[in-house]
Coordinates of C-alpha atoms in Angstrom, one line a residue:
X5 CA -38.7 19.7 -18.0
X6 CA -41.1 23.1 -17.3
X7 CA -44.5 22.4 -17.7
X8 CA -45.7 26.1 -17.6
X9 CA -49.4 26.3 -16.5
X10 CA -52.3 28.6 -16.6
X11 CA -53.7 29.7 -13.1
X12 CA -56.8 31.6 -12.2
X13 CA -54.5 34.1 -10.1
X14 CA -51.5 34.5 -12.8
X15 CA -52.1 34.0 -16.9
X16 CA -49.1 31.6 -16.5
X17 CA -46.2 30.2 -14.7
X18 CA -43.8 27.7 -14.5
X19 CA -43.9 23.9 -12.4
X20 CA -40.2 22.5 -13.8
X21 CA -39.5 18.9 -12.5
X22 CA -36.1 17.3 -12.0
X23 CA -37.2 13.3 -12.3
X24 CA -39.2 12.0 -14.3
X25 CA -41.1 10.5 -11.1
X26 CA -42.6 13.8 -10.5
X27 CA -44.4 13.5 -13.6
X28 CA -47.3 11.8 -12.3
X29 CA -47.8 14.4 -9.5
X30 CA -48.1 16.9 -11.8
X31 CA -49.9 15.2 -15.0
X32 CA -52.8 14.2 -11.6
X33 CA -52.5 17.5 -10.7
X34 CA -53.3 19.3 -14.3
X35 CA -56.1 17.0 -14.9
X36 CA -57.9 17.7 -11.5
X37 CA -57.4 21.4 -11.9
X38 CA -59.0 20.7 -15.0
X39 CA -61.8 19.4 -13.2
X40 CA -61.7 15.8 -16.0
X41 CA -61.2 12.1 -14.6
X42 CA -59.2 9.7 -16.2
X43 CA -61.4 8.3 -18.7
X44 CA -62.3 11.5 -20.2
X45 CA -58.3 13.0 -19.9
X46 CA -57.8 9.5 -22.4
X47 CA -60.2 10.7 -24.8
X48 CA -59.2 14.1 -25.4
X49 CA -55.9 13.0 -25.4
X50 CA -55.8 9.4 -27.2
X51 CA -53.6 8.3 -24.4
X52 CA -55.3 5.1 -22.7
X53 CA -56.5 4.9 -19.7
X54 CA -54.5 2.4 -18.4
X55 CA -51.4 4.2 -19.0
X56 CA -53.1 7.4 -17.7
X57 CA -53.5 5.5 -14.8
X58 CA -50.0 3.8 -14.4
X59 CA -48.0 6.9 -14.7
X60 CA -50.2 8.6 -12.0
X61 CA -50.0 5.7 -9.9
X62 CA -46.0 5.9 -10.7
X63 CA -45.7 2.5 -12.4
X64 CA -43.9 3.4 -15.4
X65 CA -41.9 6.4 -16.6
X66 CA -43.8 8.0 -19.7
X67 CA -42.0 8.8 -22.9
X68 CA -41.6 12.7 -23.4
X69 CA -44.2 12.3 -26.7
X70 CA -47.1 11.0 -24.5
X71 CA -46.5 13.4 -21.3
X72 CA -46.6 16.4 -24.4
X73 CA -50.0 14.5 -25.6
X74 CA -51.7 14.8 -22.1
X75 CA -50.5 18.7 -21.6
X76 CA -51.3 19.2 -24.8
X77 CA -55.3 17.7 -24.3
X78 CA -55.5 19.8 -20.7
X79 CA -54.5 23.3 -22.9
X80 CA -50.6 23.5 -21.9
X81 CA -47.7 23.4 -23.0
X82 CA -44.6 21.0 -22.3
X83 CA -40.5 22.4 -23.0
X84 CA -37.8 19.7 -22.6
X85 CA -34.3 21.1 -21.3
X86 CA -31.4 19.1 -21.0
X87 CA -29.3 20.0 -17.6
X88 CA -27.0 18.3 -15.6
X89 CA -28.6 16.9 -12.8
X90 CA -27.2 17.3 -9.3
X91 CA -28.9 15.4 -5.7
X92 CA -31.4 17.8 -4.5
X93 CA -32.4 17.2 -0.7
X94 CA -36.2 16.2 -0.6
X95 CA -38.4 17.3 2.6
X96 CA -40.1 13.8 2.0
X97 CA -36.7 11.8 3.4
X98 CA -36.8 13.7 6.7
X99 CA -40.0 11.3 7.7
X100 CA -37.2 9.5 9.7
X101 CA -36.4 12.5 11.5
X102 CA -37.9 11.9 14.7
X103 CA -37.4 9.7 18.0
X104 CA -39.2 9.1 21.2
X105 CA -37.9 9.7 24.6
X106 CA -38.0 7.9 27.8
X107 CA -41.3 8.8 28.4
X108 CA -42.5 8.4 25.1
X109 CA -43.1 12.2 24.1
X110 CA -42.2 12.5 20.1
X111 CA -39.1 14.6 19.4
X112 CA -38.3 15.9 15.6
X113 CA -34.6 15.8 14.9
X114 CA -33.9 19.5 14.4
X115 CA -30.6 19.1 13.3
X116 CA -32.0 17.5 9.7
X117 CA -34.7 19.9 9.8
X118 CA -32.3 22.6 9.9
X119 CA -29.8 21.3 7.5
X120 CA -32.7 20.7 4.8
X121 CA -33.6 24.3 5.7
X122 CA -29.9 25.6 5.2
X123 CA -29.9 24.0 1.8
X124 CA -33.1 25.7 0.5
X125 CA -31.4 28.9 1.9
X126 CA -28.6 28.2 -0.6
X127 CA -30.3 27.1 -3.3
X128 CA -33.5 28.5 -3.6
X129 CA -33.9 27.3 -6.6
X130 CA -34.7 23.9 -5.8
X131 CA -37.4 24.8 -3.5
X132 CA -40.3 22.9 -5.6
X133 CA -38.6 19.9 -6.2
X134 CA -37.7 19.4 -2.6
X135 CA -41.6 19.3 -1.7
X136 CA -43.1 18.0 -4.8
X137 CA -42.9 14.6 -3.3
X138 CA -45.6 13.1 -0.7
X139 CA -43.6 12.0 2.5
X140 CA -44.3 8.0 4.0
X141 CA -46.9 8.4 7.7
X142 CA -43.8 8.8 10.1
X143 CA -45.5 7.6 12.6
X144 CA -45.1 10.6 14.1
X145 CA -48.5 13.0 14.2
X146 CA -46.5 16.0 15.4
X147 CA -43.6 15.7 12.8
X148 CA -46.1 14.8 9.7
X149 CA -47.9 17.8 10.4
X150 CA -44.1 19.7 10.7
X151 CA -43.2 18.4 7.4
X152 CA -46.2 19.4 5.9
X153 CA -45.9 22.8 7.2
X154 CA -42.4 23.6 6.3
X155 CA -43.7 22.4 2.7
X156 CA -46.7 24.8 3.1
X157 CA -44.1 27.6 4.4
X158 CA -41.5 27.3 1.6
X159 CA -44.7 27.2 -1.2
X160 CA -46.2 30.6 -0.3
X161 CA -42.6 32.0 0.4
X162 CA -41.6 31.5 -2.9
X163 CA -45.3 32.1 -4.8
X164 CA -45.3 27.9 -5.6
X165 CA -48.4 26.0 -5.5
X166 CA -48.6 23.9 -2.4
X167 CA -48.0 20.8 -2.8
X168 CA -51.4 18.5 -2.9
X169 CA -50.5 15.8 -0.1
X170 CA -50.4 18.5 2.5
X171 CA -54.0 18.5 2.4
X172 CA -54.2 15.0 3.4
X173 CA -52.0 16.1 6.9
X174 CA -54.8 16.2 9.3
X175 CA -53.9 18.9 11.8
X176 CA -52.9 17.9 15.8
X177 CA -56.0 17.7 17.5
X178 CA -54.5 19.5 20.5
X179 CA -51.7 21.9 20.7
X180 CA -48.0 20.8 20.5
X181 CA -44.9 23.1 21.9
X182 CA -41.9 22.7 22.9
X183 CA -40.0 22.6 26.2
X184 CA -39.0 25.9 28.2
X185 CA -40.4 28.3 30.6
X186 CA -43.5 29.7 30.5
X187 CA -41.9 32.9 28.9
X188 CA -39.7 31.0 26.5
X189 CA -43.4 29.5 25.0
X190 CA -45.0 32.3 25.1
X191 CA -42.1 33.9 22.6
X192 CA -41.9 30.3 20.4
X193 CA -46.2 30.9 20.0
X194 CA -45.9 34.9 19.3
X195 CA -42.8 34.0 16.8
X196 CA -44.4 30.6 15.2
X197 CA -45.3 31.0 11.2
X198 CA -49.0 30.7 10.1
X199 CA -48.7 27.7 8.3
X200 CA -47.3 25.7 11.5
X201 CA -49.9 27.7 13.5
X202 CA -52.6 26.7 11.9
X203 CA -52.0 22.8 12.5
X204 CA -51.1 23.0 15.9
X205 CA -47.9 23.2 15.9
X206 CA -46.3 26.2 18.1
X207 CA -42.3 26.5 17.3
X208 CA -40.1 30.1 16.7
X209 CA -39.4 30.3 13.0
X210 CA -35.6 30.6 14.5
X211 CA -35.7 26.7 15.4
X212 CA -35.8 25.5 11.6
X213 CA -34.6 28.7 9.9
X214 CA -31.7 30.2 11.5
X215 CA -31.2 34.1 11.4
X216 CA -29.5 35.7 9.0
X217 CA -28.9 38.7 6.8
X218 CA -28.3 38.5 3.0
X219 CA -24.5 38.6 3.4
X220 CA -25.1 34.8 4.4
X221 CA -26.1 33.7 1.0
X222 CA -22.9 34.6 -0.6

């Protein structure tokens, strides 16, 4: 399904969903950019509130007719595709991705992280569904707030909306970087991208995204 949708920056552009879970992420996302609650989403769009409610909360899959009704009531419009649909890797089932060593210190598997990263290099075309859906607490402070920021990354690299649970990622209280000498840290915080910056997080792009040139792609 695309759901294209109006934005203040850009008179429209396109949010296309590959499971019909993602549906309630996006129907709660049209209606609070549309500044309505529930109850008045159900009026203008005869759709009761209780099933508002349940397909936002992800109980139940809607029928096509009454997702087209709710787009339809928020001023946008709904196109149904039919495509064979193939596994796409999602950043939310790296929350695993992490162990603790001896001394307790938190240590993000960087071998997922860097396969989900060489996928998205392949098919950049998958990029929104892979962060569309909010990731389970790991447990893990420093690799939530990773997660988050690769999601955060991979939004503004391809001009996406960020996803709306990265707001609820609270940033590390204190600064987090890796292992190495003081010159190796001092290279990881000069090469780290904004979006891990800016929660605390210090890591060279190169750890996640591995260097290429285009010829890689083919």
């Amino acid at each position: 399904m695309t759901f294209p949708r109006k934005s203040a920056d850009s008179p429209l552009y396109a949010d296309t969903i590959t499971a019909m879970s993602d549906v309630a992420t996006l129907v709660k996302e049209a209606r609070e950019d549309a500044g309505l609650s529930m109850r008045a989403l159900a009026e203008r769009s005869d759709v009761s509130f209780t099933t508002i409610s349940r397909i936002e909360n992800k109980q139940i899959d809607p029928t096509f007719a009454t997702v087209q009704k709710l787009f339809a009531a928020l001023g946008q419009t709904l196109h149904l595709s039919r495509r064979r649909a193939k596994p796409v890797p999602h950043l939310a089932d790296l929350a695993d991705a992490w162990s603790a060593d001896v001394a307790g210190h938190e240590q993000p598997d960087w071998t997922r992280l860097r396969a989900f990263a060489d996928y998205l290099f392949r098919h950049p075309e998958d990029a929104q569904a892979s962060i569309l859906s909010a990731p389970a607490p790991s447990g893990s402070p420093l690799l939530d707030n990773l997660i988050a920021g690769v999601a955060e990354m991979i939004a503004d690299d391809d001009g996406l909306r960020r996803p709306a649970w990265v707001k609820r990622v609270p940033a590390l209280r204190a600064p987090w970087e890796g292992m190495g000498t003081a010159r190796m840290r001092a290279v990881a915080r000069a090469t780290t991208p904004p979006q891990l910056a800016s929660r605390n997080v210090f890591v060279s792009a190169e750890t996640i995204w591995r260097k290429r040139d285009h010829a890689d792609a083919e």
